[in-house]
Amino acid sequence: MHPDIERVLITEGELREKVKEAAEMAAARYRGSNPVVIGILKGSIVFYSDFIRNLDIPVTLDFMAVSSYGSGSSSSGQLRMKKDVDTDVKGRDIVIVEDIIDSGLTLMEVKKMFYARGANSVYIVTLLNKRGRREYDIEPDYNCFDIENEFVVGYGLDYNERYRNLPYVGILKPSVYQK
Ligand code: IMP
Ligand code: MG
C-alpha cells in the first residue's frame, strides 16, 4: 500500500464488480438509443474507462472539465467550465459519469446545462456518494458506493493532483494535508 494512505476503503475487486453492475444498469436503460457518455475530467477517467468497457450498447464518448474545488480538500461553492463537450447534445440521451457527488453543485449545474441545450434525458452515474455533505437537491440515478465524510483518493480521485493512479479508493493520512 502507498505510504500516504491510512487505509483502503474500496478494493480493486469491489470496484470491478460494482462498476460492471453500474454499466449493466445504464445499458438496460439506454438499449437502442446510442447515448452520449460524458466523463467529467479529470476525476472520472479511471471509472469512465472501466465503465464504458462494460457497456454493451453503441455509445458516443465525450468529456468536459469543470471544477468546484480549488487545490485543497474543501469546496469553493463555485463552478468553473474549463473544457466543454464537442457533441451537439440536442435530442440526445446523456449519461454523465462522475467520480464523486459531494455538495452536489457540479452535477446540479451540469445537468441543468444539458437540459438547457435540449438533451432528451440526463442520467447520472457516480462512483462515490457523500450523502452527508449534500447542499444541493440532486441525487445520482446510479451510485456505486456510499461513503462517509472522509477525504478519499485513488481510482481517479486526487489530492493536489496526486494519487489518481492508485488502483483502489483509499483514505489519505490527515498528516498529508495538514502539512
Ligand atoms: P461537488 O460539486 O461538491 O459535488 O463536488 C464534486 C467534486 O469534488 C468531485 O468531482 C471531486 O473532484 C471533488 N471531491 C469531493 N470530495 C472528494 C474527495 O473525498 N476526494 C477527492 N475529490 C473530492
Ligand atoms: Mg471531479
Short mmCIF file of C-alpha atoms in Angstrom, two decimals, residues 9-113:
data_model
loop_
_atom_site.label_atom_id
_atom_site.label_comp_id
_atom_site.label_asym_id
_atom_site.label_seq_id
_atom_site.Cartn_x
_atom_site.Cartn_y
_atom_site.Cartn_z
CA LEU A 9 -11.77 1.85 1.59
CA ILE A 10 -12.72 0.06 -1.64
CA THR A 11 -10.58 -2.67 -3.16
CA GLU A 12 -9.87 -3.31 -6.84
CA GLY A 13 -12.13 -6.35 -6.80
CA GLU A 14 -15.02 -4.46 -5.23
CA LEU A 15 -14.60 -1.67 -7.78
CA ARG A 16 -14.55 -4.09 -10.71
CA GLU A 17 -17.75 -5.81 -9.65
CA LYS A 18 -19.74 -2.69 -8.87
CA VAL A 19 -18.65 -0.78 -11.97
CA LYS A 20 -19.80 -3.71 -14.10
CA GLU A 21 -23.18 -3.55 -12.41
CA ALA A 22 -23.38 0.23 -12.98
CA ALA A 23 -22.74 -0.30 -16.69
CA GLU A 24 -25.34 -3.05 -16.93
CA MET A 25 -27.95 -0.75 -15.39
CA ALA A 26 -27.12 2.10 -17.79
CA ALA A 27 -27.14 -0.27 -20.79
CA ALA A 28 -30.54 -1.64 -19.80
CA ARG A 29 -31.90 1.88 -19.55
CA TYR A 30 -30.47 3.05 -22.90
CA ARG A 31 -30.60 0.00 -25.13
CA GLY A 32 -31.40 1.20 -28.66
CA SER A 33 -30.58 4.87 -28.06
CA ASN A 34 -26.81 5.46 -28.59
CA PRO A 35 -26.34 7.80 -25.61
CA VAL A 36 -23.54 10.34 -25.24
CA VAL A 37 -21.41 9.16 -22.34
CA ILE A 38 -19.76 12.22 -20.83
CA GLY A 39 -16.89 11.90 -18.40
CA ILE A 40 -16.22 14.78 -16.08
CA LEU A 41 -12.47 15.34 -16.12
CA LYS A 42 -10.23 14.51 -14.52
CA GLY A 43 -11.60 12.61 -11.55
CA SER A 44 -13.82 10.25 -13.53
CA ILE A 45 -11.25 8.95 -16.03
CA VAL A 46 -10.43 5.64 -14.38
CA PHE A 47 -14.04 4.89 -13.51
CA TYR A 48 -15.07 6.04 -17.00
CA SER A 49 -12.70 3.73 -18.82
CA ASP A 50 -13.84 0.71 -16.81
CA PHE A 51 -17.49 1.75 -17.12
CA ILE A 52 -17.52 2.10 -20.94
CA ARG A 53 -15.77 -1.22 -21.42
CA ASN A 54 -18.68 -2.86 -19.63
CA LEU A 55 -21.33 -1.07 -21.73
CA ASP A 56 -22.61 -3.41 -24.42
CA ILE A 57 -24.58 -0.76 -26.35
CA PRO A 58 -23.46 1.74 -29.03
CA VAL A 59 -22.22 4.94 -27.39
CA THR A 60 -20.70 8.30 -28.28
CA LEU A 61 -17.86 9.32 -25.98
CA ASP A 62 -17.19 12.85 -24.82
CA PHE A 63 -15.63 14.77 -21.95
CA MET A 64 -15.94 18.00 -20.10
CA ALA A 65 -13.90 19.65 -17.39
CA VAL A 66 -15.48 21.71 -14.65
CA SER A 67 -14.36 22.36 -11.15
CA SER A 68 -15.95 23.36 -7.90
CA TYR A 69 -12.73 22.79 -6.00
CA GLY A 70 -9.51 24.76 -5.77
CA SER A 71 -6.40 22.80 -4.93
CA GLY A 72 -7.39 21.93 -1.36
CA SER A 73 -9.84 19.50 0.18
CA SER A 74 -13.00 21.58 0.64
CA SER A 75 -15.48 23.01 -1.88
CA SER A 76 -15.34 26.63 -3.03
CA GLY A 77 -19.06 26.65 -3.91
CA GLN A 78 -18.49 27.92 -7.44
CA LEU A 79 -18.42 26.09 -10.73
CA ARG A 80 -15.94 26.87 -13.47
CA MET A 81 -16.21 25.43 -17.02
CA LYS A 82 -12.72 24.54 -18.19
CA LYS A 83 -13.47 22.35 -21.21
CA ASP A 84 -16.80 21.86 -22.95
CA VAL A 85 -18.05 18.78 -24.85
CA ASP A 86 -17.72 18.62 -28.67
CA THR A 87 -21.02 16.81 -29.24
CA ASP A 88 -24.29 18.51 -30.14
CA VAL A 89 -26.47 17.07 -27.39
CA LYS A 90 -29.82 18.31 -28.75
CA GLY A 91 -32.28 15.43 -28.66
CA ARG A 92 -29.64 13.02 -27.30
CA ASP A 93 -29.69 10.88 -24.19
CA ILE A 94 -26.81 11.81 -21.89
CA VAL A 95 -25.01 9.61 -19.39
CA ILE A 96 -22.83 11.70 -17.09
CA VAL A 97 -20.02 9.82 -15.40
CA GLU A 98 -18.64 11.47 -12.26
CA ASP A 99 -16.20 10.35 -9.60
CA ILE A 100 -18.00 11.64 -6.54
CA ILE A 101 -21.04 13.64 -5.55
CA ASP A 102 -20.28 15.81 -2.56
CA SER A 103 -22.15 19.12 -2.20
CA GLY A 104 -23.97 18.31 -5.45
CA LEU A 105 -23.09 21.63 -7.07
CA THR A 106 -21.15 20.15 -10.00
CA LEU A 107 -23.82 17.67 -11.06
CA MET A 108 -26.71 20.03 -10.48
CA GLU A 109 -25.16 22.66 -12.75
CA VAL A 110 -24.05 20.18 -15.40
CA LYS A 111 -27.46 18.50 -15.55
CA LYS A 112 -29.21 21.88 -15.85
CA MET A 113 -26.85 22.87 -18.65
#
